Amino acid sequence: MATRPITGEERAFMTGNEVVAWAALAAGADIMYGYPITPQNEIMHYWTRMAPKYGRGFLQTEDEISAGFATVGGVLAGKRAFTATAGPGNVLMQEAMAMAEMMRLPTVVVVTQRGGPSTATVIYSQQELNLTCFGGNGEGLRIVYSPSSHDELFLYTIKAFNSAWKYRFPTFVLGDGYQSKMREPVTIFDPETRGITMEPCRPMVGLPGLPGEEREPAHLRNTYNLEEELYEVLMKAIKAYDSVAPQVMEWDVYAVDDAELLIIAHGVVSRAARAAVAVLRERGYKAGYFRPITLRPFPAEPLRPLAGRARHILVVESAYGQLKRQVQAGLYGISTPVTGYLRPGMGITLEEIVEFVHEKELI
Amino acid sequence: MAIAVQPQMPRVWRLETKPHKFCPGCGHGIVLKALGEAIDALGIQERTIFGCDIGCSLLSWDFFNLDTVQTHHGRTTPVLVGIKRARPELVVVSYMGDGGAYAIGAQHLVSSAARNDLVTIIVVNNTVYAMTGGQMAPTTLPGQKTETTPYGRDAGLTGRPILGPELVAAIAPPGAYVARGSIANIVQLKNFIQKGLQNQVEGRGIAFIEALSSCPTNWHTNAAATWRFVEEEMTAYFPIGEFRTPDEKPSGRLREVPPRGL
Ligand SMILES: Cc1ncc(C[n+]2csc(CCOP(=O)(O)OP(=O)(O)O)c2C)c(N)n1
Ligand code: SF4
């Protein structure tokens, strides 16, 4: 049976869902657990076609509660397990992800955001930011990547498996419906050829040896009896999260050095934002662009000096202020005014952004 | 003079929303016709609440002149149970696909059956998750190809198709009505659905009717192959008939439990 799905590098023209399936294969993912939901379905479709050829597994569960918990189980067994979902499925999965957070389990979830709330549309949105970053009953000790292109979708899906196992926090790739269904050129590659070594996985249960005699039994728990006990465990996890956050944080900037207007966006919308900045620059306006690649941990530190220098900040998102709130929290104490171009569940074009900038006289 | 013959539509059908939104050859329309005729026959239009799931059943959200709730995938039954408990005089119909009933909503089905909730549940079994593009369903037949079983369903890996009526019949207390019909026999199907509604009206217990149905779009079948699949392959696995009637004692060791305080 073949083991390496990609040798070296290959150019391809494919949909985002296909990219995710290839990335998971290339990353050496062992098994996917999933429940159908649009716009994520084709990740499962491609995976079920390719996985048997490379000795990888798949189980279609009865719902997302089950898919999330089965992924937890796969991870406990020491496998590079993952799942993918969207919208109401993402809601159901939070129960399992809260457990993964508590137990520091390296789960990987690819979220293909669709319109919300509730079932809403199956098309597109950026409204699952709050849910994905903070959706569980807990403190949101997660890593959330927001890719903007198919190349990044490939890269960050692979990276998600590595970050999850390296830092041991639930890790999410927060894509969206447009990325899922859109075709664009992409370079797919074997991680090794780019010097990426996959973090080793290790089982947390089912270890060799007779438990109680040859080894300590694994007694993993998610329940604590005493306030003090829980507090201690949580503070340890929070400290670990805070200490790795600077290594995990990623962001992208363009034309920021002298920017008077700083446009902030994430995911596919950032492509329109970047293009809008280019147009504004052509017209002689000092616009710049900042994109958080990790939404959790949020890269507030690198953003603060740029925001402090700017005269105005514009947050552009296909949600009603989910990113804007993160930005404002991160910029607390900085007096630069923040405006939002907020279009929940709607795609955003560069022309709209440029027009909005002129109309509101932000520059 | 030529007289245009109009097909007979149940009175409760909402004409403004016809022709309906299902694909040509889809079984949903036939099941909804049987339901419409049963409601007409019982004269309960005024007090019937229709609930539909996510899945192709959602396309029926404005199908009837009935108060209708379209809710979450798998959660239709609890929504209708909530209505019924609050307003027992209403007649509630929970309408969904096999995925909504036997996968994501299975816990609700089991619990409703165990409680003998006064609801009438109609499950459209088309052996696939139709709305999301034809993935494996709990009722996909062994060997059947779907988007998530591209090499055919391997029952050793994914389990055998769920027999819904048999399941409900085994766990529901006395008073339940359980049957399986097919779009291939609309008269019988209507009769089953009518008995299911009657069971609720008389307050005897849960009513559960599965309807074998077609999905040419996701099966990729023409008319002949569609009917052959429903009439031959599906019925070979999913037997048609009544599994429980309210006057009949349940099989197994189910007994009426006398109420007891804690
Ligand atoms: C929580 C949640 N998970 C997944 C979905 C996506 N979804 C919509 S319809 C459907 C399947 C429907 O199949 P079935 O219940 O068999 O009905 P059919 O479409 O075949 O009539 C799924 C999985 C959803 N809407 N909500
Ligand atoms: S996809 Fe299948 S079940 Fe859905 S409307 Fe079309 S034929 Fe009917």
XYZ file of C-alpha atoms and ligand atoms in Angstrom:
659
model
C 0.000 0.000 0.000
C 1.269 3.461 -0.885
C 2.176 5.616 2.110
C 3.247 8.898 0.568
C 0.344 10.581 -1.197
C 2.508 13.394 -2.561
C 6.163 13.189 -3.466
C 7.979 16.481 -3.711
C 5.804 19.323 -4.923
C 2.845 19.359 -7.253
C 0.870 22.162 -8.809
C -2.857 21.643 -8.782
C -6.121 23.457 -9.457
C -8.654 22.337 -6.908
C -11.327 23.298 -4.419
C -10.519 24.147 -0.820
C -12.204 21.027 0.472
C -9.988 18.958 -1.776
C -6.970 20.909 -0.535
C -7.868 20.050 3.075
C -8.223 16.351 2.269
C -4.843 16.340 0.509
C -3.233 18.286 3.333
C -4.549 15.864 5.944
C -3.193 12.980 3.863
C 0.163 14.688 3.417
C 0.298 15.457 7.142
C -0.070 11.760 7.865
C -3.505 12.047 9.445
C -4.554 8.540 10.445
C -8.300 8.820 10.698
C -11.178 11.181 10.105
C -14.462 11.100 11.970
C -17.216 13.123 10.385
C -20.859 13.950 9.991
C -22.177 15.444 6.740
C -22.731 19.169 6.701
C -22.405 21.701 3.934
C -20.012 23.270 2.969
C -17.615 20.729 4.483
C -18.977 17.591 2.790
C -16.368 17.187 0.081
C -13.576 16.994 2.626
C -15.197 13.674 3.590
C -15.908 12.761 -0.003
C -12.283 13.192 -1.057
C -10.995 11.615 2.127
C -13.166 8.500 1.733
C -11.944 8.084 -1.828
C -8.245 8.448 -1.015
C -7.899 7.211 2.561
C -8.173 3.452 1.872
C -5.395 3.737 -0.714
C -3.029 5.011 1.954
C -4.200 2.851 4.844
C -6.043 5.660 6.587
C -9.417 5.341 8.319
C -12.815 6.994 8.283
C -16.001 6.724 10.268
C -19.224 8.540 9.574
C -20.747 9.096 12.994
C -24.399 9.632 13.922
C -23.953 13.346 14.652
C -21.322 15.966 15.455
C -21.445 15.326 19.169
C -20.274 11.854 18.290
C -17.785 13.025 15.638
C -16.177 15.392 18.146
C -15.937 12.801 20.887
C -14.721 10.105 18.483
C -11.947 12.502 17.459
C -11.094 12.883 21.151
C -10.949 9.080 21.348
C -8.718 8.812 18.296
C -6.329 11.328 19.811
C -6.316 9.495 23.162
C -5.395 6.355 21.228
C -2.375 8.214 19.874
C -3.614 8.783 16.359
C -3.449 11.910 14.257
C -7.237 12.139 14.202
C -9.345 14.967 12.858
C -12.808 16.062 11.922
C -14.451 18.804 9.902
C -17.704 20.643 10.371
C -19.593 23.919 10.039
C -22.343 26.032 11.572
C -24.710 24.041 13.774
C -22.273 21.127 13.617
C -19.586 23.381 15.050
C -22.026 24.234 17.842
C -22.569 20.557 18.668
C -18.860 19.862 18.560
C -18.046 22.390 21.233
C -18.904 19.940 23.974
C -16.149 17.595 22.864
C -13.734 20.444 22.213
C -14.262 21.800 25.727
C -13.239 18.390 27.000
C -10.215 18.407 24.701
C -9.292 21.807 26.098
C -9.598 20.614 29.698
C -7.571 17.482 29.017
C -5.033 19.189 26.733
C -5.879 16.893 23.822
C -4.441 17.649 20.382
C -7.663 17.497 18.418
C -7.826 19.050 14.954
C -11.056 20.465 13.547
C -11.457 22.087 10.147
C -14.370 24.532 10.238
C -15.889 25.700 6.955
C -17.964 28.626 8.176
C -21.467 29.050 6.779
C -24.118 31.657 7.517
C -25.595 31.772 10.979
C -27.156 31.772 13.447
C -28.690 28.335 13.612
C -28.990 26.522 10.288
C -29.160 29.790 8.280
C -27.374 29.484 4.915
C -25.023 26.803 3.683
C -22.966 29.273 1.724
C -20.516 31.492 3.520
C -19.787 33.700 6.491
C -17.194 34.640 9.085
C -19.662 34.274 11.933
C -18.053 31.278 13.601
C -15.136 33.245 14.961
C -16.552 33.665 18.482
C -17.753 30.075 18.553
C -14.493 28.593 17.364
C -12.293 30.750 19.599
C -14.426 30.696 22.736
C -17.304 28.268 22.132
C -16.826 25.867 25.008
C -17.553 26.233 28.684
C -14.044 27.305 29.520
C -11.432 29.913 28.758
C -10.829 29.319 25.059
C -7.416 27.674 25.321
C -7.309 26.891 21.643
C -5.301 27.613 18.546
C -7.343 28.991 15.649
C -5.797 29.554 12.214
C -7.580 31.637 9.600
C -6.118 30.933 6.149
C -6.796 33.276 3.233
C -5.856 31.196 0.178
C -5.686 27.578 -0.903
C -1.920 27.586 -0.441
C -2.488 28.630 3.149
C -5.318 26.168 3.594
C -2.880 23.420 2.682
C -0.101 24.808 4.849
C -2.184 25.530 7.927
C -4.027 22.224 7.823
C -0.647 20.520 8.064
C 0.468 23.019 10.679
C -2.688 22.434 12.716
C -1.682 18.804 13.288
C 1.777 19.916 14.370
C 0.673 22.751 16.628
C -1.955 20.544 18.232
C 0.539 17.836 19.123
C 3.340 20.241 20.014
C 1.362 22.527 22.317
C -1.440 20.135 23.184
C -4.340 22.484 22.738
C -7.341 21.851 20.460
C -6.487 23.352 17.096
C -8.852 24.664 14.462
C -8.503 25.680 10.840
C -11.189 28.304 10.406
C -12.002 28.273 6.706
C -15.246 29.264 5.062
C -17.735 28.250 2.408
C -16.104 30.260 -0.358
C -12.754 28.614 0.265
C -14.444 25.217 0.424
C -16.080 25.435 -2.974
C -13.782 27.740 -4.914
C -11.101 26.359 -7.196
C -7.724 28.055 -7.397
C -4.151 27.123 -8.170
C -2.295 25.596 -5.265
C 1.041 23.972 -4.624
C 0.664 20.803 -2.615
C 3.735 19.180 -1.183
C 5.173 16.502 1.004
C 5.908 18.331 4.278
C 9.352 16.746 4.495
C 10.533 18.377 1.275
C 9.913 21.757 2.934
C 11.750 20.767 6.085
C 8.521 20.270 8.037
C 8.788 17.328 10.382
C 5.513 16.046 11.688
C 5.299 16.084 15.471
C 5.145 12.563 16.803
C 1.843 11.401 18.241
C 1.678 9.248 21.323
C -1.106 7.253 22.888
C -2.490 8.312 26.231
C -4.357 5.058 26.760
C -3.686 1.466 25.719
C 0.034 1.663 26.430
C 2.088 -1.514 26.532
C 2.400 -3.367 29.813
C -0.014 -4.667 32.401
C -1.584 -1.648 34.077
C -1.191 -1.596 37.835
C 1.686 -4.048 37.648
C 4.017 -3.234 34.817
C 2.944 0.358 34.500
C 0.714 2.944 36.071
C -2.766 2.835 34.656
C -3.764 5.963 32.751
C -6.399 7.704 34.819
C -7.371 10.649 32.677
C -10.101 12.830 33.951
C -12.182 15.741 32.941
C -13.995 16.094 36.269
C -12.682 17.694 39.419
C -14.240 17.516 42.850
C -12.754 20.561 44.483
C -12.628 24.170 43.435
C -8.972 24.375 44.434
C -8.083 21.284 42.452
C -9.723 22.594 39.297
C -8.225 26.037 39.799
C -4.760 24.565 40.016
C -5.161 22.483 36.856
C -6.672 25.382 34.954
C -4.074 27.906 36.011
C -1.378 25.519 34.889
C -3.038 25.199 31.478
C -3.611 28.946 31.229
C 0.039 29.613 32.097
C 1.136 27.088 29.478
C -1.134 28.726 26.922
C 0.124 32.217 27.713
C 3.725 31.118 27.542
C 3.415 29.461 24.111
C 1.139 32.159 22.690
C 3.999 34.355 21.401
C 5.398 31.376 19.441
C 2.005 30.429 18.075
C 0.778 33.877 17.024
C 0.988 34.656 13.332
C 0.023 37.707 11.329
C 0.600 39.374 8.012
C 1.089 43.055 7.156
C 1.286 45.118 3.982
C 2.182 48.813 3.503
C 1.968 49.559 7.206
C 5.081 51.629 7.887
C 3.498 55.020 7.230
C -0.152 53.895 7.224
C -2.681 56.456 8.363
C -5.580 54.120 7.721
C -5.080 50.558 8.915
C -7.487 48.035 7.434
C -7.837 44.834 9.455
C -9.446 41.665 8.089
C -8.993 37.895 8.296
C -9.575 34.874 6.054
C -10.756 35.387 2.472
C -11.939 38.912 3.262
C -8.341 39.909 3.842
C -7.727 39.382 0.122
C -10.241 42.105 -0.682
C -8.766 44.258 2.088
C -5.238 43.883 0.746
C -6.393 44.702 -2.775
C -8.286 47.735 -1.454
C -5.114 48.983 0.215
C -3.262 48.636 -3.106
C -5.942 50.684 -4.880
C -5.921 53.358 -2.169
C -2.118 53.550 -2.363
C -2.332 53.987 -6.139
C -4.638 56.901 -5.514
C -2.066 58.401 -3.166
C -3.674 57.524 0.154
C -1.603 56.112 2.985
C -3.479 52.902 3.675
C -2.043 49.730 5.197
C -3.250 46.264 6.002
C -3.001 43.957 8.994
C -4.246 40.392 9.058
C -4.358 38.132 12.084
C -3.549 34.616 10.870
C -4.118 33.222 14.337
C -7.396 34.475 15.743
C -6.611 32.657 18.960
C -4.125 33.575 20.342
C -4.862 36.984 18.875
C -1.735 38.878 17.751
C -2.465 42.055 19.708
C 1.167 42.841 20.524
C 2.343 43.306 16.931
C -0.844 45.196 16.122
C -0.632 47.779 18.921
C 2.258 49.923 17.628
C 0.764 50.010 14.098
C -2.643 50.936 15.481
C -1.124 53.591 17.712
C 0.540 55.269 14.716
C -2.551 55.157 12.483
C -5.181 57.891 12.430
C -8.002 55.475 11.755
C -8.663 51.732 11.893
C -11.193 49.947 9.711
C -12.191 46.368 10.529
C -13.761 44.566 7.586
C -15.568 41.291 8.188
C -18.462 39.092 7.065
C -19.827 39.116 10.598
C -21.263 41.751 12.877
C -18.211 42.746 14.846
C -16.774 39.406 15.959
C -13.292 40.369 14.744
C -13.829 44.009 15.673
C -14.374 43.066 19.309
C -11.127 41.085 19.344
C -9.327 44.065 17.812
C -10.810 46.523 20.303
C -9.967 44.281 23.253
C -6.423 43.913 21.935
C -6.061 47.669 21.474
C -7.456 48.653 24.846
C -5.968 51.987 25.887
C -5.105 53.088 22.352
C -7.321 55.962 21.277
C -7.261 55.491 17.480
C -10.916 55.335 16.381
C -12.129 51.940 15.094
C -14.829 51.702 12.426
C -16.352 48.490 11.133
C -17.513 47.503 7.670
C -19.661 44.655 8.944
C -21.549 42.430 6.550
C -22.739 39.300 8.398
C -22.928 36.344 6.048
C -22.103 38.414 2.953
C -19.042 38.321 0.749
C -17.024 41.541 0.561
C -15.338 43.000 -2.509
C -12.439 45.403 -2.781
C -14.647 47.994 -4.509
C -17.030 47.998 -1.551
C -14.185 48.598 0.863
C -12.701 51.458 -1.193
C -16.124 53.041 -1.570
C -16.793 52.738 2.169
C -13.434 54.342 2.988
C -14.236 57.337 0.779
C -17.836 57.612 1.888
C -16.937 57.668 5.579
C -13.925 59.878 4.852
C -11.644 57.562 6.756
C -8.615 58.853 4.883
C -64.345 20.879 -25.843
C -61.324 19.493 -24.115
C -61.509 19.430 -20.377
C -58.234 19.815 -18.546
C -58.103 17.169 -15.861
C -56.494 18.513 -12.732
C -54.723 15.988 -10.551
C -56.523 15.594 -7.266
C -54.651 17.369 -4.528
C -55.449 17.006 -0.856
C -57.431 19.950 0.488
C -54.775 20.689 3.057
C -52.102 21.197 0.359
C -51.214 24.831 -0.103
C -51.788 25.508 -3.785
C -49.729 28.721 -3.838
C -46.599 26.684 -3.208
C -47.268 24.127 -5.917
C -45.608 22.764 -7.952
C -43.478 21.698 -5.014
C -39.729 22.027 -4.697
C -38.686 18.379 -4.675
C -36.771 16.935 -7.616
C -38.729 15.095 -10.309
C -39.219 11.504 -9.211
C -38.709 12.275 -5.543
C -40.747 10.251 -3.081
C -41.248 13.096 -0.604
C -44.166 14.486 -2.618
C -45.949 11.146 -2.525
C -45.527 10.744 1.219
C -46.779 14.287 1.768
C -49.752 13.531 -0.428
C -50.584 10.499 1.719
C -50.242 12.651 4.823
C -52.444 15.351 3.301
C -55.155 12.856 2.446
C -55.016 11.356 5.933
C -55.404 14.798 7.516
C -58.316 15.541 5.177
C -59.978 12.242 6.028
C -59.749 12.870 9.776
C -60.747 16.527 9.471
C -57.955 17.691 11.785
C -56.432 20.439 9.656
C -57.379 23.124 12.164
C -55.464 21.586 15.021
C -52.542 19.897 13.297
C -49.016 21.262 13.652
C -46.538 20.061 11.072
C -42.849 19.943 11.941
C -40.090 19.249 9.452
C -36.395 18.651 9.800
C -33.316 19.752 7.921
C -32.778 17.472 4.967
C -35.003 17.421 1.922
C -37.980 17.364 4.286
C -37.297 21.047 4.936
C -38.562 21.785 1.432
C -42.016 21.123 2.887
C -41.891 24.129 5.217
C -44.646 25.880 3.265
C -46.171 22.779 1.691
C -49.447 22.686 3.653
C -52.082 25.015 4.933
C -50.975 23.951 8.369
C -49.016 25.714 11.057
C -45.518 24.488 10.392
C -42.218 24.586 12.238
C -39.025 23.842 10.371
C -36.332 23.138 12.888
C -32.860 21.692 13.342
C -31.470 18.521 11.869
C -32.614 15.650 14.090
C -34.464 17.878 16.558
C -37.924 17.904 15.023
C -39.416 15.346 17.387
C -38.426 17.155 20.616
C -39.776 20.425 19.212
C -43.111 18.758 18.456
C -43.116 16.957 21.816
C -42.643 20.351 23.434
C -45.681 21.683 21.605
C -47.790 18.650 22.427
C -46.960 18.723 26.133
C -47.910 22.374 26.289
C -51.073 22.063 24.169
C -52.338 18.469 24.306
C -55.374 19.303 22.153
C -53.145 19.805 19.114
C -52.151 17.025 16.754
C -48.438 17.127 16.001
C -46.602 15.548 13.091
C -42.837 15.166 13.071
C -41.610 14.675 9.509
C -37.994 13.880 8.697
C -35.451 11.835 6.812
C -33.734 8.669 7.931
C -30.617 10.631 8.894
C -32.587 12.984 11.092
C -34.452 10.085 12.686
C -31.862 7.339 13.079
C -28.513 9.149 13.280
C -28.382 12.635 14.726
C -31.879 12.392 16.215
C -31.777 8.755 17.332
C -31.594 9.661 21.005
C -34.782 11.675 20.635
C -36.552 8.874 18.810
C -35.574 6.321 21.444
C -36.581 8.629 24.289
C -39.883 9.571 22.681
C -40.688 5.930 22.070
C -39.805 5.013 25.653
C -42.017 7.849 26.963
C -44.758 6.914 24.531
C -44.993 10.572 23.524
C -48.230 11.501 21.817
C -46.677 12.422 18.491
C -46.956 11.038 14.998
C -43.536 10.585 13.490
C -43.119 10.031 9.766
C -39.686 9.062 8.515
C -38.859 9.152 4.835
C -36.339 6.404 4.178
C -34.469 7.076 0.937
C -31.270 5.263 2.018
C -29.157 8.419 1.670
C -28.477 11.814 3.114
C -30.103 13.537 0.201
C -29.913 17.221 0.926
C -26.184 17.242 1.643
C -25.416 15.470 -1.602
C -25.834 11.742 -1.140
C -23.700 10.503 1.709
C -24.245 7.264 3.575
C -27.357 7.203 5.744
C -28.186 4.840 8.613
C -30.413 3.054 6.086
C -27.912 2.734 3.218
C -28.004 -0.872 2.037
C -24.930 -3.094 2.281
C -22.862 -2.622 -0.878
C -24.695 0.550 -1.857
C -22.429 3.285 -3.189
C -22.755 6.755 -1.720
C -20.456 9.760 -1.522
C -18.950 8.560 1.763
C -19.021 4.898 0.822
C -17.571 5.289 -2.678
C -16.609 1.609 -2.773
C -19.987 0.441 -1.448
C -21.220 0.262 2.153
C -19.222 -2.281 4.102
C -21.587 -3.388 6.853
C -18.654 -4.890 8.717
C -17.160 -1.439 9.128
C -20.200 0.799 9.311
C -22.900 -1.468 10.678
C -26.072 -2.789 9.159
C -28.897 -0.541 8.035
C -31.106 0.539 10.906
C -34.578 -0.949 11.042
C -36.497 1.979 12.499
C -40.005 0.594 12.956
C -38.613 -2.637 14.367
C -36.580 -0.586 16.839
C -39.510 1.556 17.937
C -41.809 -1.480 18.116
C -39.370 -3.184 20.448
C -39.145 -0.357 22.958
C -42.486 1.477 22.876
C -44.977 0.746 25.668
C -48.496 -0.575 24.931
C -50.622 1.817 22.898
C -48.006 2.495 20.250
C -48.707 2.270 16.543
C -45.776 1.330 14.317
C -45.733 0.605 10.598
C -43.648 0.727 7.456
C -45.179 1.638 4.115
C -43.840 2.553 0.724
C -44.428 5.156 -1.951
C -45.065 2.194 -4.209
C -48.391 1.625 -2.418
C -49.864 5.016 -1.648
C -53.266 3.677 -0.524
C -51.669 1.499 2.124
C -49.253 4.260 3.115
C -52.110 6.705 3.589
C -53.935 4.115 5.666
C -50.885 3.671 7.931
C -50.450 7.403 8.350
C -54.137 7.871 9.085
C -54.011 5.174 11.750
C -50.940 6.887 13.177
C -52.763 10.201 13.423
C -55.821 8.492 14.883
C -53.626 6.928 17.544
C -52.550 10.364 18.660
C -56.053 11.806 18.498
C -57.251 9.004 20.763
C -54.330 9.551 23.115
C -53.114 5.979 22.986
C -49.425 6.467 22.397
C -46.668 7.180 19.954
C -47.212 6.596 16.249
C -44.263 5.865 14.048
C -44.466 5.327 10.310
C -41.520 4.820 8.021
C -42.085 5.333 4.303
C -39.742 3.734 1.780
C -39.027 6.507 -0.667
C -36.981 7.433 -3.719
C -34.126 9.814 -4.426
C -33.289 9.538 -8.133
C -31.035 12.578 -7.848
C -28.598 10.987 -5.439
C -29.108 7.427 -6.581
C -28.324 8.573 -10.148
C -31.164 6.383 -11.420
C -33.716 6.721 -14.192
C -37.418 6.062 -13.600
C -37.240 2.309 -14.119
C -34.169 1.813 -11.971
C -35.637 4.069 -9.273
C -38.767 1.950 -8.961
C -36.798 -1.266 -9.098
C -34.645 -0.080 -6.213
C -37.650 0.910 -4.084
C -39.801 -2.102 -4.871
C -37.184 -4.809 -4.951
C -33.969 -3.916 -3.184
C -35.381 -1.757 -0.413
C -38.358 -3.970 0.384
C -36.099 -7.019 0.516
C -34.318 -5.461 3.453
C -37.084 -3.322 4.937
C -40.292 -5.376 5.268
C -43.586 -3.553 4.723
C -46.413 -3.848 7.194
C -47.684 -3.023 10.671
C -45.317 -3.803 13.512
C -47.454 -2.684 16.423
C -51.089 -1.750 16.759
C -52.389 -0.134 19.917
C -54.652 -2.985 20.962
C -51.856 -5.476 20.636
C -49.455 -6.478 23.416
C -45.866 -5.628 22.609
C -43.555 -8.501 21.959
C -40.789 -9.206 24.450
C -41.097 -8.525 28.132
C -42.507 -5.005 28.057
C -45.117 -4.464 30.709
C -47.121 -1.537 31.940
C -45.133 -0.070 34.839
C -47.288 0.979 37.790
C -46.474 4.503 38.893
C -44.359 4.691 42.018
C -43.086 7.532 44.158
C -39.427 7.927 44.955
C -26.101 19.800 13.242
C -26.200 19.615 11.771
N -25.382 18.727 11.190
C -25.433 18.545 9.847
C -26.298 19.247 9.084
C -26.265 19.078 7.581
N -27.367 18.316 7.045
C -28.389 18.933 6.447
S -29.483 17.863 5.782
C -28.564 16.512 6.274
C -28.936 15.096 5.937
C -30.323 14.848 5.709
O -30.535 13.506 5.445
P -31.872 12.814 5.871
O -32.207 13.173 7.290
O -31.768 11.364 5.575
O -32.963 13.525 4.942
P -33.062 13.592 3.333
O -32.284 14.784 2.898
O -32.536 12.313 2.808
O -34.525 13.774 3.059
C -27.428 16.934 6.957
C -26.419 16.008 7.482
C -27.133 20.182 9.735
N -28.013 20.926 9.059
N -27.071 20.335 11.064
S -32.375 15.186 -3.537
Fe -33.501 13.275 -3.461
S -34.769 13.347 -1.613
Fe -34.050 15.430 -2.073
S -35.684 16.357 -3.275
Fe -34.229 15.499 -4.723
S -34.955 13.421 -5.126
Fe -35.988 14.142 -3.283
